[in-house]
Amino acid sequence: MTGAPVRPDPAAVAQTAKRLKALYTAVVYDVMDELGLPHQCLDLAIAPLDRSLQVAGPAYTVMASPDVRERDEMPANSKLADFGVFTQMYEGCVVVVGAAGERQSGIWGELMSNASRARGATGVVIDGGIRDGRLVREIDGLSVFARYTSPIESLRRSRIHDIEVPISMAGTLTSQVRVDPGDWVFGDEDGVLVIPEDALDEVLAKSEEAKDTEDKVRQEVQAGVPVIDVYNKYGRL
């Protein structure tokens, strides 16, 4: 018999999220590219409901797909019984939903978003649609990124089948990006990156170093130092 999953320390999650949010996806992507992780950017159509939003946290994965069946046709699923999709969420997690190409309905909505926030989630990233966009934007402390908004109900169109398993999200430079539970998700108005859990510490440290360098480059360029001199000095532009 397996026990409850081990969850990360909430304080450590909050501190890491704060460090990521002090960065921007472009500089983190550059570091990941240099480290041999170029294919971790989700499809650029997955965007924040408000351009000012950032999202950062460990992935709480949700697997969904098109499904035309009625509720009473679905086989029993102990993981999802009694709204199990919410019960395993934890403080600081980001709900990451792979919709397997369903492109019409809103598989997530305002009530589900509120329920997620109440369980500690700080973000939702959906490779698909969300309903109730205006109401979702009003939820304090929750950043939502989606492919589109839709008024269409998901029943008989799409359905959640599993949680906390590896899922596939559409990528930008590759057709699929694998997201494992606990991988880190970082997004802003430029896009959403998936940082493998075992690469997080190195990516974060090198990204902070790169940002420090870019800050110096910016200051010197703004001060009128010739661009070629700045580039020769720092090797970045």
PDB file of C-alpha atoms in Angstrom:
ATOM      1  CA  MET A   1       0.000   0.000   0.000  1.00  0.00           C
ATOM      2  CA  THR A   2       1.454   3.363  -1.034  1.00  0.00           C
ATOM      3  CA  GLY A   3       1.311   6.347   1.262  1.00  0.00           C
ATOM      4  CA  ALA A   4       0.449   9.950   0.509  1.00  0.00           C
ATOM      5  CA  PRO A   5       2.780  11.649  -1.983  1.00  0.00           C
ATOM      6  CA  VAL A   6       5.643  13.656  -0.508  1.00  0.00           C
ATOM      7  CA  ARG A   7       4.969  17.342  -1.067  1.00  0.00           C
ATOM      8  CA  PRO A   8       7.584  20.109  -1.206  1.00  0.00           C
ATOM      9  CA  ASP A   9       7.992  22.465   1.718  1.00  0.00           C
ATOM     10  CA  PRO A  10       5.632  25.437   1.157  1.00  0.00           C
ATOM     11  CA  ALA A  11       8.227  27.968   2.298  1.00  0.00           C
ATOM     12  CA  ALA A  12      10.815  26.569  -0.116  1.00  0.00           C
ATOM     13  CA  VAL A  13       8.276  26.623  -2.960  1.00  0.00           C
ATOM     14  CA  ALA A  14       7.366  30.233  -2.203  1.00  0.00           C
ATOM     15  CA  GLN A  15      11.025  31.283  -2.087  1.00  0.00           C
ATOM     16  CA  THR A  16      11.845  29.585  -5.391  1.00  0.00           C
ATOM     17  CA  ALA A  17       8.764  31.103  -7.032  1.00  0.00           C
ATOM     18  CA  LYS A  18       9.817  34.538  -5.790  1.00  0.00           C
ATOM     19  CA  ARG A  19      13.287  34.093  -7.290  1.00  0.00           C
ATOM     20  CA  LEU A  20      11.843  33.016 -10.637  1.00  0.00           C
ATOM     21  CA  LYS A  21       9.378  35.910 -10.728  1.00  0.00           C
ATOM     22  CA  ALA A  22      12.287  38.316 -10.304  1.00  0.00           C
ATOM     23  CA  LEU A  23      13.478  37.032 -13.697  1.00  0.00           C
ATOM     24  CA  TYR A  24      11.807  36.886 -17.112  1.00  0.00           C
ATOM     25  CA  THR A  25      11.249  33.941 -19.436  1.00  0.00           C
ATOM     26  CA  ALA A  26      13.641  35.215 -22.118  1.00  0.00           C
ATOM     27  CA  VAL A  27      16.687  35.080 -19.863  1.00  0.00           C
ATOM     28  CA  VAL A  28      15.654  31.709 -18.405  1.00  0.00           C
ATOM     29  CA  TYR A  29      15.128  30.313 -21.897  1.00  0.00           C
ATOM     30  CA  ASP A  30      18.606  31.485 -22.954  1.00  0.00           C
ATOM     31  CA  VAL A  31      20.144  29.610 -20.023  1.00  0.00           C
ATOM     32  CA  MET A  32      18.145  26.457 -20.729  1.00  0.00           C
ATOM     33  CA  ASP A  33      19.145  26.638 -24.379  1.00  0.00           C
ATOM     34  CA  GLU A  34      22.822  26.848 -23.364  1.00  0.00           C
ATOM     35  CA  LEU A  35      22.342  23.869 -21.034  1.00  0.00           C
ATOM     36  CA  GLY A  36      20.967  21.698 -23.839  1.00  0.00           C
ATOM     37  CA  LEU A  37      17.277  22.148 -22.949  1.00  0.00           C
ATOM     38  CA  PRO A  38      15.969  24.122 -25.947  1.00  0.00           C
ATOM     39  CA  HIS A  39      12.620  22.374 -26.341  1.00  0.00           C
ATOM     40  CA  GLN A  40      10.976  23.369 -23.054  1.00  0.00           C
ATOM     41  CA  CYS A  41       8.849  26.275 -24.298  1.00  0.00           C
ATOM     42  CA  LEU A  42       5.134  25.559 -24.566  1.00  0.00           C
ATOM     43  CA  ASP A  43       3.135  26.585 -27.617  1.00  0.00           C
ATOM     44  CA  LEU A  44       3.134  30.388 -27.738  1.00  0.00           C
ATOM     45  CA  ALA A  45      -0.647  30.357 -28.109  1.00  0.00           C
ATOM     46  CA  ILE A  46      -0.808  29.460 -24.396  1.00  0.00           C
ATOM     47  CA  ALA A  47      -0.874  32.941 -22.889  1.00  0.00           C
ATOM     48  CA  PRO A  48      -1.896  34.779 -19.704  1.00  0.00           C
ATOM     49  CA  LEU A  49      -5.461  36.042 -19.409  1.00  0.00           C
ATOM     50  CA  ASP A  50      -3.856  39.335 -18.373  1.00  0.00           C
ATOM     51  CA  ARG A  51      -0.495  40.265 -19.918  1.00  0.00           C
ATOM     52  CA  SER A  52       0.859  41.441 -16.551  1.00  0.00           C
ATOM     53  CA  LEU A  53       0.574  37.975 -15.004  1.00  0.00           C
ATOM     54  CA  GLN A  54       3.448  35.681 -14.088  1.00  0.00           C
ATOM     55  CA  VAL A  55       3.194  32.064 -13.018  1.00  0.00           C
ATOM     56  CA  ALA A  56       5.842  30.043 -11.182  1.00  0.00           C
ATOM     57  CA  GLY A  57       5.555  26.804  -9.251  1.00  0.00           C
ATOM     58  CA  PRO A  58       5.821  23.016  -9.299  1.00  0.00           C
ATOM     59  CA  ALA A  59       3.482  21.325 -11.761  1.00  0.00           C
ATOM     60  CA  TYR A  60       0.382  19.558 -10.513  1.00  0.00           C
ATOM     61  CA  THR A  61      -0.467  17.673 -13.676  1.00  0.00           C
ATOM     62  CA  VAL A  62      -3.945  16.979 -15.028  1.00  0.00           C
ATOM     63  CA  MET A  63      -4.482  14.691 -18.021  1.00  0.00           C
ATOM     64  CA  ALA A  64      -7.580  15.392 -20.110  1.00  0.00           C
ATOM     65  CA  SER A  65      -8.760  14.544 -23.617  1.00  0.00           C
ATOM     66  CA  PRO A  66     -11.765  14.770 -25.933  1.00  0.00           C
ATOM     67  CA  ASP A  67     -14.574  12.539 -24.645  1.00  0.00           C
ATOM     68  CA  VAL A  68     -18.175  12.352 -25.892  1.00  0.00           C
ATOM     69  CA  ARG A  69     -19.515  10.112 -23.110  1.00  0.00           C
ATOM     70  CA  GLU A  70     -22.107  11.124 -20.527  1.00  0.00           C
ATOM     71  CA  ARG A  71     -21.179  11.039 -16.842  1.00  0.00           C
ATOM     72  CA  ASP A  72     -23.041   7.791 -16.241  1.00  0.00           C
ATOM     73  CA  GLU A  73     -21.071   6.099 -19.036  1.00  0.00           C
ATOM     74  CA  MET A  74     -17.731   6.708 -17.376  1.00  0.00           C
ATOM     75  CA  PRO A  75     -16.023   3.866 -15.519  1.00  0.00           C
ATOM     76  CA  ALA A  76     -15.260   4.340 -11.835  1.00  0.00           C
ATOM     77  CA  ASN A  77     -12.014   6.172 -11.121  1.00  0.00           C
ATOM     78  CA  SER A  78     -10.889   6.188  -7.495  1.00  0.00           C
ATOM     79  CA  LYS A  79      -8.360   8.980  -8.079  1.00  0.00           C
ATOM     80  CA  LEU A  80     -11.037  11.329  -9.356  1.00  0.00           C
ATOM     81  CA  ALA A  81     -13.954  10.263  -7.148  1.00  0.00           C
ATOM     82  CA  ASP A  82     -15.401  12.923  -4.829  1.00  0.00           C
ATOM     83  CA  PHE A  83     -13.653  15.704  -6.756  1.00  0.00           C
ATOM     84  CA  GLY A  84     -10.273  14.054  -6.272  1.00  0.00           C
ATOM     85  CA  VAL A  85      -8.767  16.380  -8.850  1.00  0.00           C
ATOM     86  CA  PHE A  86      -8.615  18.997  -6.094  1.00  0.00           C
ATOM     87  CA  THR A  87      -7.786  16.968  -2.994  1.00  0.00           C
ATOM     88  CA  GLN A  88      -4.140  16.314  -3.892  1.00  0.00           C
ATOM     89  CA  MET A  89      -3.323  19.931  -4.735  1.00  0.00           C
ATOM     90  CA  TYR A  90      -0.847  21.622  -2.422  1.00  0.00           C
ATOM     91  CA  GLU A  91       0.441  25.034  -1.423  1.00  0.00           C
ATOM     92  CA  GLY A  92       2.245  26.805  -4.254  1.00  0.00           C
ATOM     93  CA  CYS A  93       1.493  24.286  -6.997  1.00  0.00           C
ATOM     94  CA  VAL A  94       0.594  25.241 -10.557  1.00  0.00           C
ATOM     95  CA  VAL A  95      -2.199  23.192 -12.136  1.00  0.00           C
ATOM     96  CA  VAL A  96      -0.994  22.120 -15.597  1.00  0.00           C
ATOM     97  CA  VAL A  97      -3.709  20.706 -17.851  1.00  0.00           C
ATOM     98  CA  GLY A  98      -2.983  18.817 -21.060  1.00  0.00           C
ATOM     99  CA  ALA A  99      -6.155  18.698 -23.150  1.00  0.00           C
ATOM    100  CA  ALA A 100      -4.871  16.416 -25.943  1.00  0.00           C
ATOM    101  CA  GLY A 101      -5.912  18.717 -28.746  1.00  0.00           C
ATOM    102  CA  GLU A 102      -9.469  19.539 -27.653  1.00  0.00           C
ATOM    103  CA  ARG A 103     -10.044  23.027 -29.015  1.00  0.00           C
ATOM    104  CA  GLN A 104     -13.687  23.987 -28.473  1.00  0.00           C
ATOM    105  CA  SER A 105     -14.800  23.771 -24.848  1.00  0.00           C
ATOM    106  CA  GLY A 106     -13.613  25.340 -21.640  1.00  0.00           C
ATOM    107  CA  ILE A 107     -12.308  22.412 -19.631  1.00  0.00           C
ATOM    108  CA  TRP A 108     -11.555  24.675 -16.650  1.00  0.00           C
ATOM    109  CA  GLY A 109     -13.625  27.535 -15.297  1.00  0.00           C
ATOM    110  CA  GLU A 110     -14.126  30.018 -12.487  1.00  0.00           C
ATOM    111  CA  LEU A 111     -15.481  27.582  -9.898  1.00  0.00           C
ATOM    112  CA  MET A 112     -12.707  25.071 -10.559  1.00  0.00           C
ATOM    113  CA  SER A 113     -10.190  27.904 -10.412  1.00  0.00           C
ATOM    114  CA  ASN A 114     -11.558  29.081  -7.064  1.00  0.00           C
ATOM    115  CA  ALA A 115     -11.448  25.516  -5.746  1.00  0.00           C
ATOM    116  CA  SER A 116      -7.837  25.202  -6.902  1.00  0.00           C
ATOM    117  CA  ARG A 117      -6.861  28.460  -5.228  1.00  0.00           C
ATOM    118  CA  ALA A 118      -8.511  27.343  -1.990  1.00  0.00           C
ATOM    119  CA  ARG A 119      -6.317  24.217  -2.062  1.00  0.00           C
ATOM    120  CA  GLY A 120      -3.161  26.319  -2.421  1.00  0.00           C
ATOM    121  CA  ALA A 121      -2.639  26.511  -6.184  1.00  0.00           C
ATOM    122  CA  THR A 122      -1.117  29.766  -7.389  1.00  0.00           C
ATOM    123  CA  GLY A 123      -1.598  29.220 -11.102  1.00  0.00           C
ATOM    124  CA  VAL A 124      -3.306  27.269 -13.860  1.00  0.00           C
ATOM    125  CA  VAL A 125      -1.724  26.569 -17.263  1.00  0.00           C
ATOM    126  CA  ILE A 126      -4.015  24.929 -19.815  1.00  0.00           C
ATOM    127  CA  ASP A 127      -3.177  23.632 -23.278  1.00  0.00           C
ATOM    128  CA  GLY A 128      -6.816  24.233 -24.098  1.00  0.00           C
ATOM    129  CA  GLY A 129      -9.688  26.465 -23.097  1.00  0.00           C
ATOM    130  CA  ILE A 130     -11.042  28.135 -20.009  1.00  0.00           C
ATOM    131  CA  ARG A 131     -14.500  29.503 -19.262  1.00  0.00           C
ATOM    132  CA  ASP A 132     -15.576  32.548 -17.228  1.00  0.00           C
ATOM    133  CA  GLY A 133     -12.510  34.554 -18.155  1.00  0.00           C
ATOM    134  CA  ARG A 134     -13.548  37.783 -16.422  1.00  0.00           C
ATOM    135  CA  LEU A 135     -14.392  36.006 -13.179  1.00  0.00           C
ATOM    136  CA  VAL A 136     -11.173  33.995 -13.298  1.00  0.00           C
ATOM    137  CA  ARG A 137      -9.124  37.176 -13.656  1.00  0.00           C
ATOM    138  CA  GLU A 138     -10.688  38.454 -10.429  1.00  0.00           C
ATOM    139  CA  ILE A 139      -9.393  35.549  -8.301  1.00  0.00           C
ATOM    140  CA  ASP A 140      -6.732  36.929  -6.007  1.00  0.00           C
ATOM    141  CA  GLY A 141      -3.405  35.097  -6.071  1.00  0.00           C
ATOM    142  CA  LEU A 142      -4.145  32.914  -9.100  1.00  0.00           C
ATOM    143  CA  SER A 143      -2.438  33.418 -12.472  1.00  0.00           C
ATOM    144  CA  VAL A 144      -4.168  31.657 -15.355  1.00  0.00           C
ATOM    145  CA  PHE A 145      -2.631  30.911 -18.752  1.00  0.00           C
ATOM    146  CA  ALA A 146      -4.757  29.284 -21.474  1.00  0.00           C
ATOM    147  CA  ARG A 147      -4.897  28.773 -25.221  1.00  0.00           C
ATOM    148  CA  TYR A 148      -8.319  30.414 -25.563  1.00  0.00           C
ATOM    149  CA  THR A 149     -11.501  31.296 -23.695  1.00  0.00           C
ATOM    150  CA  SER A 150     -14.807  29.644 -24.504  1.00  0.00           C
ATOM    151  CA  PRO A 151     -18.383  29.673 -23.194  1.00  0.00           C
ATOM    152  CA  ILE A 152     -18.847  26.024 -24.200  1.00  0.00           C
ATOM    153  CA  GLU A 153     -19.359  23.411 -21.462  1.00  0.00           C
ATOM    154  CA  SER A 154     -16.868  20.528 -21.454  1.00  0.00           C
ATOM    155  CA  LEU A 155     -19.423  17.793 -20.689  1.00  0.00           C
ATOM    156  CA  ARG A 156     -19.681  15.425 -23.695  1.00  0.00           C
ATOM    157  CA  ARG A 157     -16.729  17.197 -25.277  1.00  0.00           C
ATOM    158  CA  SER A 158     -13.720  16.717 -23.003  1.00  0.00           C
ATOM    159  CA  ARG A 159     -12.963  15.102 -19.673  1.00  0.00           C
ATOM    160  CA  ILE A 160     -10.253  14.776 -17.033  1.00  0.00           C
ATOM    161  CA  HIS A 161      -8.915  11.212 -16.914  1.00  0.00           C
ATOM    162  CA  ASP A 162      -5.979  11.281 -14.515  1.00  0.00           C
ATOM    163  CA  ILE A 163      -3.919  13.467 -12.205  1.00  0.00           C
ATOM    164  CA  GLU A 164      -0.291  13.639 -11.128  1.00  0.00           C
ATOM    165  CA  VAL A 165       1.042  11.622 -14.050  1.00  0.00           C
ATOM    166  CA  PRO A 166       3.370  12.683 -16.899  1.00  0.00           C
ATOM    167  CA  ILE A 167       1.398  14.677 -19.467  1.00  0.00           C
ATOM    168  CA  SER A 168       2.002  16.097 -22.930  1.00  0.00           C
ATOM    169  CA  MET A 169       1.652  19.775 -23.776  1.00  0.00           C
ATOM    170  CA  ALA A 170       2.043  21.280 -27.246  1.00  0.00           C
ATOM    171  CA  GLY A 171       5.448  22.869 -27.748  1.00  0.00           C
ATOM    172  CA  THR A 172       6.849  25.701 -29.838  1.00  0.00           C
ATOM    173  CA  LEU A 173      10.082  24.147 -31.160  1.00  0.00           C
ATOM    174  CA  THR A 174       8.855  20.576 -30.807  1.00  0.00           C
ATOM    175  CA  SER A 175       5.416  19.030 -31.150  1.00  0.00           C
ATOM    176  CA  GLN A 176       5.261  17.928 -27.522  1.00  0.00           C
ATOM    177  CA  VAL A 177       6.719  18.994 -24.204  1.00  0.00           C
ATOM    178  CA  ARG A 178       6.634  16.411 -21.445  1.00  0.00           C
ATOM    179  CA  VAL A 179       5.570  17.710 -18.037  1.00  0.00           C
ATOM    180  CA  ASP A 180       6.185  15.486 -15.022  1.00  0.00           C
ATOM    181  CA  PRO A 181       4.604  16.144 -11.629  1.00  0.00           C
ATOM    182  CA  GLY A 182       6.997  18.418  -9.746  1.00  0.00           C
ATOM    183  CA  ASP A 183       8.653  19.954 -12.805  1.00  0.00           C
ATOM    184  CA  TRP A 184       8.685  23.713 -12.472  1.00  0.00           C
ATOM    185  CA  VAL A 185       6.554  25.946 -14.674  1.00  0.00           C
ATOM    186  CA  PHE A 186       7.516  29.568 -15.272  1.00  0.00           C
ATOM    187  CA  GLY A 187       5.517  31.889 -17.492  1.00  0.00           C
ATOM    188  CA  ASP A 188       4.994  35.535 -18.327  1.00  0.00           C
ATOM    189  CA  GLU A 189       3.656  37.496 -21.302  1.00  0.00           C
ATOM    190  CA  ASP A 190       6.381  36.056 -23.579  1.00  0.00           C
ATOM    191  CA  GLY A 191       5.497  32.405 -22.997  1.00  0.00           C
ATOM    192  CA  VAL A 192       5.586  29.446 -20.616  1.00  0.00           C
ATOM    193  CA  LEU A 193       8.653  27.322 -19.872  1.00  0.00           C
ATOM    194  CA  VAL A 194       8.837  23.876 -18.275  1.00  0.00           C
ATOM    195  CA  ILE A 195      11.962  23.449 -16.163  1.00  0.00           C
ATOM    196  CA  PRO A 196      12.748  19.787 -15.362  1.00  0.00           C
ATOM    197  CA  GLU A 197      12.839  19.321 -11.603  1.00  0.00           C
ATOM    198  CA  ASP A 198      16.390  17.964 -11.611  1.00  0.00           C
ATOM    199  CA  ALA A 199      17.644  21.004 -13.563  1.00  0.00           C
ATOM    200  CA  LEU A 200      15.897  23.667 -11.487  1.00  0.00           C
ATOM    201  CA  ASP A 201      18.751  24.663  -9.176  1.00  0.00           C
ATOM    202  CA  GLU A 202      21.269  25.075 -11.994  1.00  0.00           C
ATOM    203  CA  VAL A 203      18.822  26.881 -14.285  1.00  0.00           C
ATOM    204  CA  LEU A 204      17.800  29.270 -11.535  1.00  0.00           C
ATOM    205  CA  ALA A 205      21.342  30.102 -10.414  1.00  0.00           C
ATOM    206  CA  LYS A 206      22.640  30.640 -13.959  1.00  0.00           C
ATOM    207  CA  SER A 207      19.556  32.694 -14.882  1.00  0.00           C
ATOM    208  CA  GLU A 208      20.143  35.018 -11.950  1.00  0.00           C
ATOM    209  CA  GLU A 209      23.757  35.449 -13.066  1.00  0.00           C
ATOM    210  CA  ALA A 210      22.622  36.174 -16.629  1.00  0.00           C
ATOM    211  CA  LYS A 211      20.076  38.733 -15.429  1.00  0.00           C
ATOM    212  CA  ASP A 212      22.751  40.505 -13.376  1.00  0.00           C
ATOM    213  CA  THR A 213      24.877  40.763 -16.519  1.00  0.00           C
ATOM    214  CA  GLU A 214      21.948  42.003 -18.599  1.00  0.00           C
ATOM    215  CA  ASP A 215      21.187  44.646 -15.970  1.00  0.00           C
ATOM    216  CA  LYS A 216      24.741  45.965 -16.333  1.00  0.00           C
ATOM    217  CA  VAL A 217      24.476  45.884 -20.137  1.00  0.00           C
ATOM    218  CA  ARG A 218      21.214  47.814 -19.987  1.00  0.00           C
ATOM    219  CA  GLN A 219      22.645  50.476 -17.695  1.00  0.00           C
ATOM    220  CA  GLU A 220      25.665  51.070 -19.903  1.00  0.00           C
ATOM    221  CA  VAL A 221      23.656  51.133 -23.149  1.00  0.00           C
ATOM    222  CA  GLN A 222      21.204  53.595 -21.610  1.00  0.00           C
ATOM    223  CA  ALA A 223      24.148  55.724 -20.492  1.00  0.00           C
ATOM    224  CA  GLY A 224      25.301  55.978 -24.113  1.00  0.00           C
ATOM    225  CA  VAL A 225      28.257  53.588 -24.095  1.00  0.00           C
ATOM    226  CA  PRO A 226      28.773  52.315 -27.685  1.00  0.00           C
ATOM    227  CA  VAL A 227      26.982  49.026 -28.213  1.00  0.00           C
ATOM    228  CA  ILE A 228      30.061  47.295 -29.597  1.00  0.00           C
ATOM    229  CA  ASP A 229      32.027  48.229 -26.469  1.00  0.00           C
ATOM    230  CA  VAL A 230      29.302  46.914 -24.203  1.00  0.00           C
ATOM    231  CA  TYR A 231      29.073  43.678 -26.158  1.00  0.00           C
ATOM    232  CA  ASN A 232      32.823  43.170 -26.142  1.00  0.00           C
ATOM    233  CA  LYS A 233      32.850  43.726 -22.371  1.00  0.00           C
ATOM    234  CA  TYR A 234      29.951  41.432 -21.390  1.00  0.00           C
ATOM    235  CA  GLY A 235      29.380  39.144 -24.373  1.00  0.00           C
ATOM    236  CA  ARG A 236      25.616  39.711 -24.215  1.00  0.00           C
ATOM    237  CA  LEU A 237      23.163  42.033 -25.871  1.00  0.00           C
TER     238      LEU A 237
END
